[in-house]
Coordinates of C-alpha atoms and ligand atoms in Angstrom, one line a residue:
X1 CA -53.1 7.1 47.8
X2 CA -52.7 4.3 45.2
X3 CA -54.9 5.7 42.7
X4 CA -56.0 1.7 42.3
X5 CA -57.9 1.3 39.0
X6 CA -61.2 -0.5 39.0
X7 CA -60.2 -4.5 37.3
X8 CA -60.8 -3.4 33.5
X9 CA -58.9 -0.1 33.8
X10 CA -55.2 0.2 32.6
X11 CA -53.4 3.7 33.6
X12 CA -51.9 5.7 31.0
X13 CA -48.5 6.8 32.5
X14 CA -46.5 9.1 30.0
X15 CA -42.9 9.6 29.9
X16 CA -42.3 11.5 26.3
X17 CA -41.5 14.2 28.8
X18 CA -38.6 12.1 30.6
X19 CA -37.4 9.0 28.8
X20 CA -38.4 10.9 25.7
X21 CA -37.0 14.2 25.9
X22 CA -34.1 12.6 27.6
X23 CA -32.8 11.0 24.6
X24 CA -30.1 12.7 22.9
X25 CA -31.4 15.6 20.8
X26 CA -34.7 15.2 21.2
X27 CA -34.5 18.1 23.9
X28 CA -37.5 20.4 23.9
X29 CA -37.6 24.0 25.2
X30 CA -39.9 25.1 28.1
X31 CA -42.7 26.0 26.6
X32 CA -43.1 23.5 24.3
X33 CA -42.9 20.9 27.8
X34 CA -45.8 23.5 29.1
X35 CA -48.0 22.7 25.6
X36 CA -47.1 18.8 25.2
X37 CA -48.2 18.9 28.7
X38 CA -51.5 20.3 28.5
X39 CA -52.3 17.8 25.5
X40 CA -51.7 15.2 27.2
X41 CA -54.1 16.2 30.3
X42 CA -56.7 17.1 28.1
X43 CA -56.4 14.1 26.0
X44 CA -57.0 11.9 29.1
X45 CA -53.9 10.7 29.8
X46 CA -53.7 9.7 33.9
X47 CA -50.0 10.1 34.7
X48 CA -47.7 12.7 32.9
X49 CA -44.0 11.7 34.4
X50 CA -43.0 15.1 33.1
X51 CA -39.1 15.7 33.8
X52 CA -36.3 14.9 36.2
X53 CA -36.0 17.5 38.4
X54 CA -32.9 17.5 39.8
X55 CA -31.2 17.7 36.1
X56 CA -31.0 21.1 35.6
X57 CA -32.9 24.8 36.4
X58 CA -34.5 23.8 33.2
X59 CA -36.2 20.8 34.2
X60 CA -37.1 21.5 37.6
X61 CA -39.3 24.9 36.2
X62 CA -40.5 22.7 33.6
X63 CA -42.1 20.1 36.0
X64 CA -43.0 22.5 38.6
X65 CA -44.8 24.5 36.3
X66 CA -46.7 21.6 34.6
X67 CA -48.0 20.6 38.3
X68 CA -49.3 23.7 39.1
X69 CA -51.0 23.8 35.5
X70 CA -52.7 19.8 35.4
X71 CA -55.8 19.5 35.5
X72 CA -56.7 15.9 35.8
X73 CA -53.2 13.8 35.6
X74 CA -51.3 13.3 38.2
X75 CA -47.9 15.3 37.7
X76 CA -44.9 13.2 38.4
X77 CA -40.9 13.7 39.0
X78 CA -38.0 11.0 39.1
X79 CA -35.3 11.2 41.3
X80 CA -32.9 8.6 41.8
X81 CA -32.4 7.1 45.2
X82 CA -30.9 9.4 47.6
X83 CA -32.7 12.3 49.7
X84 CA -30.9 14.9 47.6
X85 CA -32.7 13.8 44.6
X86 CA -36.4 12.9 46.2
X87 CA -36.7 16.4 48.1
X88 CA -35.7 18.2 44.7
X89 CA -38.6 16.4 43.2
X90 CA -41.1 16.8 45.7
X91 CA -40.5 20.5 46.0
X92 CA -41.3 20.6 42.0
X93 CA -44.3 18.4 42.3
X94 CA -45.5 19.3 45.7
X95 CA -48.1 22.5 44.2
X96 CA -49.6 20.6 41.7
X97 CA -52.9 18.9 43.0
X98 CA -51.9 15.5 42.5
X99 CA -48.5 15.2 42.9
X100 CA -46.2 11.6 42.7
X101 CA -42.6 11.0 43.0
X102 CA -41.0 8.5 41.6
X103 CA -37.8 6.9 42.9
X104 CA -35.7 4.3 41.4
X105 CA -32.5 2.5 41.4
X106 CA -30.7 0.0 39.3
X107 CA -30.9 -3.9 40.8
X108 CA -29.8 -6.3 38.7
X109 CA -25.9 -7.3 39.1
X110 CA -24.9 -4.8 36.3
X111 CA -26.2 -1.7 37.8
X112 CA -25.9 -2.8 41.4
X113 CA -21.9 -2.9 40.2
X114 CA -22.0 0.7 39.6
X115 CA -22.4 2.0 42.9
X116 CA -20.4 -1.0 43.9
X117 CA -23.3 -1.8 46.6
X118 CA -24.0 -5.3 48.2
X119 CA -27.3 -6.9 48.2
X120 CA -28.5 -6.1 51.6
X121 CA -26.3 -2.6 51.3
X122 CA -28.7 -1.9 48.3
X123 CA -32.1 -3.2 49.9
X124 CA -31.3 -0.5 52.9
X125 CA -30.8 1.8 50.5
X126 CA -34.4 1.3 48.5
X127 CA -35.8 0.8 52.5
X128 CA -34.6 4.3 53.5
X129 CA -35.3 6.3 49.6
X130 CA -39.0 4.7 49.8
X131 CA -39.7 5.8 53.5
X132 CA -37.9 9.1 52.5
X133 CA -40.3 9.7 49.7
X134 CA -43.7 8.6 51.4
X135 CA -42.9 10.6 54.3
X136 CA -43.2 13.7 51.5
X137 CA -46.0 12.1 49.5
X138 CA -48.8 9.8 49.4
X139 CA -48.4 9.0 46.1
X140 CA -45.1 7.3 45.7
X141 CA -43.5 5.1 42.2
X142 CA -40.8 2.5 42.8
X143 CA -39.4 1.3 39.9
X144 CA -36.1 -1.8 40.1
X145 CA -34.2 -0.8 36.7
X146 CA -33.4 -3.7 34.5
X147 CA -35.5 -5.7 36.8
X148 CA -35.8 -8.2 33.6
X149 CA -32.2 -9.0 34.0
X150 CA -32.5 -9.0 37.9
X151 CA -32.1 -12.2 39.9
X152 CA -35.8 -13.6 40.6
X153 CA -35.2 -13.9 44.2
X154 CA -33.3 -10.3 44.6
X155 CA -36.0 -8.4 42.7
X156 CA -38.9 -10.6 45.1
X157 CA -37.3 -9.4 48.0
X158 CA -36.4 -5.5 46.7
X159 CA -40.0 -5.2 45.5
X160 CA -41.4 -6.4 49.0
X161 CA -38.9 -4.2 50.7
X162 CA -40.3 -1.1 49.0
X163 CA -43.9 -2.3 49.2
X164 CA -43.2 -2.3 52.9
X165 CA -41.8 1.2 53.1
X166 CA -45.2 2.5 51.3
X167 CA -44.4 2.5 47.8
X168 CA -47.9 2.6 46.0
X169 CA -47.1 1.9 42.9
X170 CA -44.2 -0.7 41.7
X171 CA -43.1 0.0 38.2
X172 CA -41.4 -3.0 36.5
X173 CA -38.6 -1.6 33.8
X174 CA -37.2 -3.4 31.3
X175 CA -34.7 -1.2 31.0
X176 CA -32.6 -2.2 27.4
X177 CA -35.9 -4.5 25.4
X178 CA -34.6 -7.5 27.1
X179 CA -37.5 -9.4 27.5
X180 CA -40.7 -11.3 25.7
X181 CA -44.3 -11.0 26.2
X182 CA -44.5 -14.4 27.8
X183 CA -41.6 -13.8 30.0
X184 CA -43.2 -10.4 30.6
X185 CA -46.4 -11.4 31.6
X186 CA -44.9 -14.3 33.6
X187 CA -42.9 -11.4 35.6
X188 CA -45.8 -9.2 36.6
X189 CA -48.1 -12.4 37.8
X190 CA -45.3 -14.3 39.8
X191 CA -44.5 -11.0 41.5
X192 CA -48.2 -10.2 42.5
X193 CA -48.5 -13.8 43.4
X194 CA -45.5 -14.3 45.3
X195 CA -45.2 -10.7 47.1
X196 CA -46.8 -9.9 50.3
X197 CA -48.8 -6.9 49.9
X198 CA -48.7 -6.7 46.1
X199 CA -52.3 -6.7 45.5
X200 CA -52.6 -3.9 47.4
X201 CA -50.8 -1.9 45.4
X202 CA -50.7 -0.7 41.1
X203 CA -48.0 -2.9 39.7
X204 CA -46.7 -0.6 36.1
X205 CA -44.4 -2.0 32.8
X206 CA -42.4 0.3 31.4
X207 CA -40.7 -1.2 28.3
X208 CA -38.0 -0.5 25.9
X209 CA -37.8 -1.5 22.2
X210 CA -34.7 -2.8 21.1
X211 CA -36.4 -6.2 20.0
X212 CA -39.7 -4.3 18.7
X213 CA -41.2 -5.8 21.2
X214 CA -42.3 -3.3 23.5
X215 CA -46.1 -2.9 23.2
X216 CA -46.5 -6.3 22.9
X217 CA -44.7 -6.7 26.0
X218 CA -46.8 -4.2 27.7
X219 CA -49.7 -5.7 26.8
X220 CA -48.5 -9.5 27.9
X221 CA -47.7 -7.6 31.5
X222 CA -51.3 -6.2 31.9
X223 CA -52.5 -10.0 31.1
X224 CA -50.0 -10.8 34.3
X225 CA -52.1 -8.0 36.2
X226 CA -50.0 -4.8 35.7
X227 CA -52.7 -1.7 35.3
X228 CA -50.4 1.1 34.6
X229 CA -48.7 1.1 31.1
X230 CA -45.6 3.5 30.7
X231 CA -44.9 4.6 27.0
X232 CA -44.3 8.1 24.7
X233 CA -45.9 9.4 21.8
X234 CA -44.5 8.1 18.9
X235 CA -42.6 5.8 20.4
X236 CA -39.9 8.7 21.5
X237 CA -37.5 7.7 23.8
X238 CA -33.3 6.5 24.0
X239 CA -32.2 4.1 21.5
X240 CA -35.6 2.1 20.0
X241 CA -37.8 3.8 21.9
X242 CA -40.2 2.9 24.6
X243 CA -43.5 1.8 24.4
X244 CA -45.7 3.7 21.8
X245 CA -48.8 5.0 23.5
X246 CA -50.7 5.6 20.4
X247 CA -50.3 2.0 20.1
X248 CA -51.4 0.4 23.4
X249 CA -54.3 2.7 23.5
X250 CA -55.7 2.0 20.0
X251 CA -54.5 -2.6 20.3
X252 CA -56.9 -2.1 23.7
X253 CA -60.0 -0.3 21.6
X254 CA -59.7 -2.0 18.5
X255 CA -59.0 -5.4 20.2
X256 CA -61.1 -5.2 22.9
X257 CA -62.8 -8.7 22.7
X258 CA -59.3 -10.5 23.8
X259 CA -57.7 -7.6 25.2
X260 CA -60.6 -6.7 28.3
X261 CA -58.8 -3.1 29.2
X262 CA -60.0 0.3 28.6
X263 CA -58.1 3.6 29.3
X264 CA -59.2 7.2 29.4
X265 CA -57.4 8.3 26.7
X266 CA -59.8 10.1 23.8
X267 CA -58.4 8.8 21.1
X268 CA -59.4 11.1 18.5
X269 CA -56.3 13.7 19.6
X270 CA -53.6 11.3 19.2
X271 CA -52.7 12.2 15.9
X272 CA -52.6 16.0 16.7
X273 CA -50.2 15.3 19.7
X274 CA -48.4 12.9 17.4
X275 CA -47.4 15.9 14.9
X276 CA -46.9 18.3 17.8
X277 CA -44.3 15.9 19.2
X278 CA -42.3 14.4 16.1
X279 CA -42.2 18.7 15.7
X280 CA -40.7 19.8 18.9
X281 CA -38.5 17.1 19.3
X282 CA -37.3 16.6 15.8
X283 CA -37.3 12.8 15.5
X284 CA -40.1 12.3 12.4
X285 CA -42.5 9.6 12.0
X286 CA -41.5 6.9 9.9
X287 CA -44.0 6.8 7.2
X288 CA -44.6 2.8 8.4
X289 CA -44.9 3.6 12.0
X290 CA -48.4 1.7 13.1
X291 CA -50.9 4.0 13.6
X292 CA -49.4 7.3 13.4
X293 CA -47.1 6.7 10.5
X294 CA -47.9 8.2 7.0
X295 CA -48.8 5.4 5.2
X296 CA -50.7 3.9 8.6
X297 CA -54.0 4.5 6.3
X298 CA -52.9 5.2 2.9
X299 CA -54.5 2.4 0.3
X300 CA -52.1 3.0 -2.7
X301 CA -52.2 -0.3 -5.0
X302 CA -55.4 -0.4 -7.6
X303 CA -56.4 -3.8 -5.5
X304 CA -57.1 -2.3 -2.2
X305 CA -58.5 1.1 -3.1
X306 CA -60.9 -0.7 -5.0
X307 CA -61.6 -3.0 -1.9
X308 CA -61.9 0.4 -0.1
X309 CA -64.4 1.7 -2.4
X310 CA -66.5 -1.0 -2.1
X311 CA -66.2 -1.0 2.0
X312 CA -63.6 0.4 4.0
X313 CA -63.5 -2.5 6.2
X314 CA -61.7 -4.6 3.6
X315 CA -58.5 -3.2 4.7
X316 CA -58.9 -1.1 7.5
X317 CA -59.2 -2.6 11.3
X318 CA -59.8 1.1 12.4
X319 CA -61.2 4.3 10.9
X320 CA -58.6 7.2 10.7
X321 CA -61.2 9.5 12.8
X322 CA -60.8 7.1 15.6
X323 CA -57.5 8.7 15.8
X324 CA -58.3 12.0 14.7
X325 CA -57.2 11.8 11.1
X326 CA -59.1 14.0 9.0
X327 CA -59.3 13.5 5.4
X328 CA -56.7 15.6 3.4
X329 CA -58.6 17.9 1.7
X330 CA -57.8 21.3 -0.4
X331 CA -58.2 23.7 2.3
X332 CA -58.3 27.5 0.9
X333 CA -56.5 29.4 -2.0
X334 CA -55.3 32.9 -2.1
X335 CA -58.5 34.4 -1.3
X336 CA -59.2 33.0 1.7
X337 CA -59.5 35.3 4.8
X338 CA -58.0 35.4 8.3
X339 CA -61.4 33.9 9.5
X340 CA -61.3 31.2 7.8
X341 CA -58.0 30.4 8.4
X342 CA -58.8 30.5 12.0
X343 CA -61.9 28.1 11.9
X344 CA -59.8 25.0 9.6
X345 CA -56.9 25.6 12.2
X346 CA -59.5 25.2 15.1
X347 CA -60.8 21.8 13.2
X348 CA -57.2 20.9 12.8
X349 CA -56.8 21.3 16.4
X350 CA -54.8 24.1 16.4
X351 CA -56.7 27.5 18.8
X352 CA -53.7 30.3 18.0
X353 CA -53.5 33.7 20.0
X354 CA -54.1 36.3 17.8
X355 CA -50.8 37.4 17.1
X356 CA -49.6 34.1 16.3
X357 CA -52.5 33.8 13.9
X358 CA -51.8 36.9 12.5
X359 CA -47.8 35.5 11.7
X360 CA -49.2 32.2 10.1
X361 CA -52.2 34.2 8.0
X362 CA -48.7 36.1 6.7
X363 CA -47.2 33.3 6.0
X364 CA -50.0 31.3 4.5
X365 CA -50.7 34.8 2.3
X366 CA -47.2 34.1 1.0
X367 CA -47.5 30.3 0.4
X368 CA -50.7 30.6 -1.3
X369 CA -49.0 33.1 -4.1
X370 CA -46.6 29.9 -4.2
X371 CA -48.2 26.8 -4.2
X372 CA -51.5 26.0 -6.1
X373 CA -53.1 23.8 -3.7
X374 CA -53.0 24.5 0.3
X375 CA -53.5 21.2 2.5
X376 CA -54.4 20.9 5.8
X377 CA -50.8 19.5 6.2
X378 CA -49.2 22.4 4.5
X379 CA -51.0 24.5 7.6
X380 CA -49.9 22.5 10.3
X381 CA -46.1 22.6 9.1
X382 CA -46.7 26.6 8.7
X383 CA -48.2 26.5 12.2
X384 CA -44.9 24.6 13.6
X385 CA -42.3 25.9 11.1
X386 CA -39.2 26.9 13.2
X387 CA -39.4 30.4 14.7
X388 CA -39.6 31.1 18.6
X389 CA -41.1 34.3 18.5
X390 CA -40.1 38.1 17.9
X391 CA -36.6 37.1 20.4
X392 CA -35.0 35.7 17.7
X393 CA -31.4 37.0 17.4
X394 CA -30.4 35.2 14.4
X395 CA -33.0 35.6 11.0
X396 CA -32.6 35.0 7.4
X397 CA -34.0 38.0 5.3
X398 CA -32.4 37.0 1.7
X399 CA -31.5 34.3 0.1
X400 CA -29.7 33.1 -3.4
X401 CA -28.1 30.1 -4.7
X402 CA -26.6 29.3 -7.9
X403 CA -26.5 26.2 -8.4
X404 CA -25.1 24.0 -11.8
X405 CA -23.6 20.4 -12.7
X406 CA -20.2 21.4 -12.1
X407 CA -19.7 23.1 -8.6
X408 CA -18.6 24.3 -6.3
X409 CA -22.8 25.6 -5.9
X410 CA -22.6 29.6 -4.2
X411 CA -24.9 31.3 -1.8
X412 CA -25.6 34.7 -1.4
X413 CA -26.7 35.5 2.2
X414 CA -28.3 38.6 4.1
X415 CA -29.1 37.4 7.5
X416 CA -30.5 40.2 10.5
X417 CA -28.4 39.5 13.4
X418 CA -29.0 41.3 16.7
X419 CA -31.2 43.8 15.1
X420 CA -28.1 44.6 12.5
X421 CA -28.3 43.3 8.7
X422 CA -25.3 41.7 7.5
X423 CA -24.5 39.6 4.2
X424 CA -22.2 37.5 2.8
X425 CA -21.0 35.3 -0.1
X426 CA -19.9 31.5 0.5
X427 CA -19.3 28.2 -1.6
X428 CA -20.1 24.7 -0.6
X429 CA -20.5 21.4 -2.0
X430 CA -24.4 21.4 -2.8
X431 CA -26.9 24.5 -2.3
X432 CA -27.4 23.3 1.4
X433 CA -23.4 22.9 2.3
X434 CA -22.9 26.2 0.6
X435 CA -25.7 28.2 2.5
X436 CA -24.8 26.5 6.5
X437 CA -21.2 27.8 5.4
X438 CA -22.4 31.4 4.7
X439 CA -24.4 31.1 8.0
X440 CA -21.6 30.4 9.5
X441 CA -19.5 32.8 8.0
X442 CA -22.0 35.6 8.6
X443 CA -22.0 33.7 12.7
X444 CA -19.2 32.0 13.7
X445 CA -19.9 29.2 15.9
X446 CA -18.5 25.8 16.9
X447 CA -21.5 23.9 16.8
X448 CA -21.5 21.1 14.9
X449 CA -24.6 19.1 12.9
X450 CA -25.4 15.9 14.2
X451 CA -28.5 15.4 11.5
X452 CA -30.0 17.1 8.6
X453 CA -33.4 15.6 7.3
X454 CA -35.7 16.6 4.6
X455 CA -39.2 15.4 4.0
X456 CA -42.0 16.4 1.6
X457 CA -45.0 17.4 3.0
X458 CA -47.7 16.1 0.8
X459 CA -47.2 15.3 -3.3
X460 CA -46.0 17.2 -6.2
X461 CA -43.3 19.3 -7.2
X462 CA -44.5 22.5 -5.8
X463 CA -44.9 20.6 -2.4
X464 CA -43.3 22.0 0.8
X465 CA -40.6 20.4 2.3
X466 CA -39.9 20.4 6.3
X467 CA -36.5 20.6 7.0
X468 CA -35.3 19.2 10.7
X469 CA -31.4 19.8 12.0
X470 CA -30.1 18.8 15.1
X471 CA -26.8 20.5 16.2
X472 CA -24.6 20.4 19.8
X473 CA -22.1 22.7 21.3
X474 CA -20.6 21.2 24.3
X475 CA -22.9 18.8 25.7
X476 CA -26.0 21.0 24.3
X477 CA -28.2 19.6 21.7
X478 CA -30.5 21.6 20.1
X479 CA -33.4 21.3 17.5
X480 CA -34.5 23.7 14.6
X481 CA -37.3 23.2 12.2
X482 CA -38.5 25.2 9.1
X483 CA -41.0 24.7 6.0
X484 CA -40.7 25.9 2.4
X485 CA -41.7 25.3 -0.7
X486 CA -37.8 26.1 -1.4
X487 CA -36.2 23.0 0.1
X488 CA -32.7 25.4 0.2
X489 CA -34.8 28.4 2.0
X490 CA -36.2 25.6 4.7
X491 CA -32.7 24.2 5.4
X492 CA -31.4 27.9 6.2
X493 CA -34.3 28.7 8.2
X494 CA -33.9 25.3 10.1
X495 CA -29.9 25.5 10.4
X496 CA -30.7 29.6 12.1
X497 CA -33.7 28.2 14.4
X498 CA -31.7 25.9 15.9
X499 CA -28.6 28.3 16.0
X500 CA -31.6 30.7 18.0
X501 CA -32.0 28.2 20.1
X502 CA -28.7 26.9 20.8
X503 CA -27.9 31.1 22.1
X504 CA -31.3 30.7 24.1
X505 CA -29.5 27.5 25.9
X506 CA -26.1 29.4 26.3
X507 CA -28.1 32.2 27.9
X508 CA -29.8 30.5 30.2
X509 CA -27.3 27.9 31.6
X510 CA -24.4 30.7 31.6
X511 CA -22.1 28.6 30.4
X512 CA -23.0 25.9 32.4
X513 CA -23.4 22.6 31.0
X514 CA -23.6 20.2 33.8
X515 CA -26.9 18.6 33.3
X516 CA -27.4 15.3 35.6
X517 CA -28.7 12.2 33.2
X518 CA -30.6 9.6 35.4
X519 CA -27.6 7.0 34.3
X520 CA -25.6 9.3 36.4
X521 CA -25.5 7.2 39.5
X522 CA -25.0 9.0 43.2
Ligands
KIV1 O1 -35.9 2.4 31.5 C1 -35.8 2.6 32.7 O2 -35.4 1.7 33.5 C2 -36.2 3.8 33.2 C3 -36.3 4.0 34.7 C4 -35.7 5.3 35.2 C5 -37.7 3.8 35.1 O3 -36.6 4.7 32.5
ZN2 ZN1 -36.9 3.9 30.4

């Protein structure tokens, strides 16, 4: 099956499940995969590359579970190039109803150093992994890693070799941002020109962004003839990122005249998915990021909100509903019912069960008697502020800081642990350092914080702030996430989400830490 697009369709192959979540810290838990998942079916996307499944318990239930769920995508696994790895990924793939696997190995000299194979030892290899796979699956991904720094004639003859063994679609990676559209582009066309049997099959790009060049050199490799574009929301993804999907999809509508591509993708949800994501995997937006960014459609200086006034055209090459940005208006006060907070949640994208509406109705109750004015982005960080539910072990119930020019600044600390409240008294250097340290007095743990970030959600002083921490305990990384209008109250809640979290990963690996990466070569 090669699932061969018609000439002015480009595939939309996501990875914010695999590259993404596979860069450190931007792990997410089960459920979240499950939701990030369904968005991305429902928003059109055709392939969700949604996990690794030979890494861990974790990922293969994750994949497995989002293949029996999909609805329209097709749900695809990697697995390196052995059997081992392949059979573990069809078995998680093999229920859904349009399962792929994807198998890959490294070929330029660098990586083929690794395993210490020879050329031809290597071509067997991708001969015997391909036939391996297809005899599973109709729908088999071949990707060369750091095929941009392969040697032309090795990467001709190792993309023929896996043509031949029925791969359907050849994915070309460059695997560290190496490259440049032309060169891209170039690539793509020479290998569908030179190859037999490449225009039989999908040829994909998958790019990094170490030179900030990957969308543009996706793009440049559809020119060539690729018609499956890898990429993440946001951009997620190891070092610079990969491809930004929100990117190529919205280049392709708004430039449509010189860029002759469509996709499926309804572009209205991206900024919904874009939140959900920079959430769960606590790596924020930059405020410049094109398209999703903050500032993406804010007209601050007197020059160009006048120009906007006048016609919105002036400075704007897209409307903000094209991607589902709705204007930020005052959403309700302290009177406002449960009904109504159900109905702007529903416009906001948000449909809640009824007892997690219930939770953020509480919550919003509580913000209301706070802050003056509610946004619609105050609700969506209530709706994502860091709490997994009622099996929380850890919570904070009390909280006070005294704070002064000279310190050391003291917290006072009542936390529910296990059912059992406990407090405690502890000094630090600042309110936050002062209130991790009686956290960590009241629960002793060796975990230590890799990053501690604090934004404001929307103006003034009375504005919420979202607080995101990222913490690891022996090879674990974890994420927490709370809002506040107390920026002090929204680190502790953070710092004890991700503390949950961390015990939920403990639980469930036993003790066990020995997650495969895909750099692990076998
Ligand atoms: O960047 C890369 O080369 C990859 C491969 C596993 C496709 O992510
Ligand atoms: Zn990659």
């Amino acid at each position: 099956m090669t699932d061969h697009p018609q000439d002015d369709r480009v595939l939309i192959f996501d990875t914010t499940l695999r590259d993404g979540e596979q860069s450190p810290g931007a792990t997410m838990t089960h459920d979240e995969k499950l939701e990030i998942a369904g968005m991305l079916d429902e928003m059109g996307v055709d392939i969700i590359e949604a996990g690794f499944p030979i890494a861990s318990e974790g990922d293969f239930r994750a994949v497995k579970e989002i293949a029996e769920r999909s609805q329209q995508a097709v749900i695809c696994g990697l697995a390196r190039a052995n059997p081992k790895d392949i059979d573990r990924c069809w078995e998680a793939v093999k229920h859904g109803a349009r399962p792929r696997i994807h198998t890959f190995i490294g070929t330029s000299p660098l990586h083929r150093a690794i395993p210490d194979l020879s050329q031809d030892e290597m071509a067997e290899r991708i001969h015997e992994t391909v036939t391996h796979a297809r005899n599973l699956c109709d729908n088999v991904q071949w990707s060369p890693m750091d095929a941009t720094r392969t040697e032309w004639d090795y990467l001709k003859r190792v993309v023929g070799i896996a043509i031949n063994a029925g791969a359907t679609t050849i994915n070309i990676p460059d695997t560290v941002g190496y490259t440049a559209p032309v060169e891209s582009a170039d690539l793509i066309r020479r290998l569908i020109d030179e190859v037999p049997g490449a225009d039989e099959i999908v040829f994909a790009t998958h790019c990094h962004n170490d030179l900030g060049m990957a969308t543009a050199n996706a793009l440049a490799a559809v020119e060539g003839g690729a018609r499956q574009i890898e990429c993440t929301i946001n951009g997620l993804g190891e070092r610079a990122g990969n491809t930004a999907l929100e990117e190529v999809v919205m280049a392709l509508k708004v430039r449509n005249d010189i860029l002759p591509w469509n996709t499926r993708v309804d572009s209205t949800r991206i900024m919904n998915i874009s939140r959900r994501v920079a959430t769960v995997s606590g790596f924020p937006v930059q405020y410049n990021k094109a398209i999703v960014g903050k500032n993406a459609f804010a007209h601050e200086s007197g020059i160009h909100q006048d120009g906007m006034l006048k016609n919105a055209e002036t400075f704007e090459i897209m409307r903000p509903e094209d991607i589902g940005l709705t204007e930020t208006n005052i959403v309700m006060g302290k009177h406002s019912g449960r009904a109504a907070l159900r109905s702007k949640l529903k416009e906001l994208g948000y449909e809640l069960a009824e007892n997690q509406l219930g939770d953020v109705f509480y919550r919003f109750k509580e913000l209301a008697d706070r802050k003056k004015e509610v946004y619609d982005e105050d609700l969506i960080a209530l709706v994502h502020a860091g709490t997994d539910g009622e099996s929380d072990r850890l919570q904070v119930k009390h909280l006070r800081v005294v704070c002064g020019t000279e310190g050391p600044q003291t917290a006072t600390l009542t936390m529910e642990i296990d059912g059992a409240e406990t407090s405690t008294e502890a000094t630090g250097d600042g309110p936050v350092d002062a209130t991790f340290n009686a956290v960590k007095q009241l629960f002793p743990h060796d975990a230590h914080l890799q990053l501690y970030q604090v934004h404001a959600v929307t103006g003034g002083t009375d504005a919420q702030a979202t607080v995101s921490v990222r913490m690891e305990e022996e090879g674990r990384i974890v994420t927490g996430q709370s809002a506040d209008t107390d920026t002090v109250v929204a680190s502790a809640k953070a710092y004890v989400h991700a503390l949950n979290r961390l015990l939920v990963r403990r639980e469930k690996s036993g003790g066990d830490v020995a997650e495969v990466s895909y750099k692990d070569v076998s």
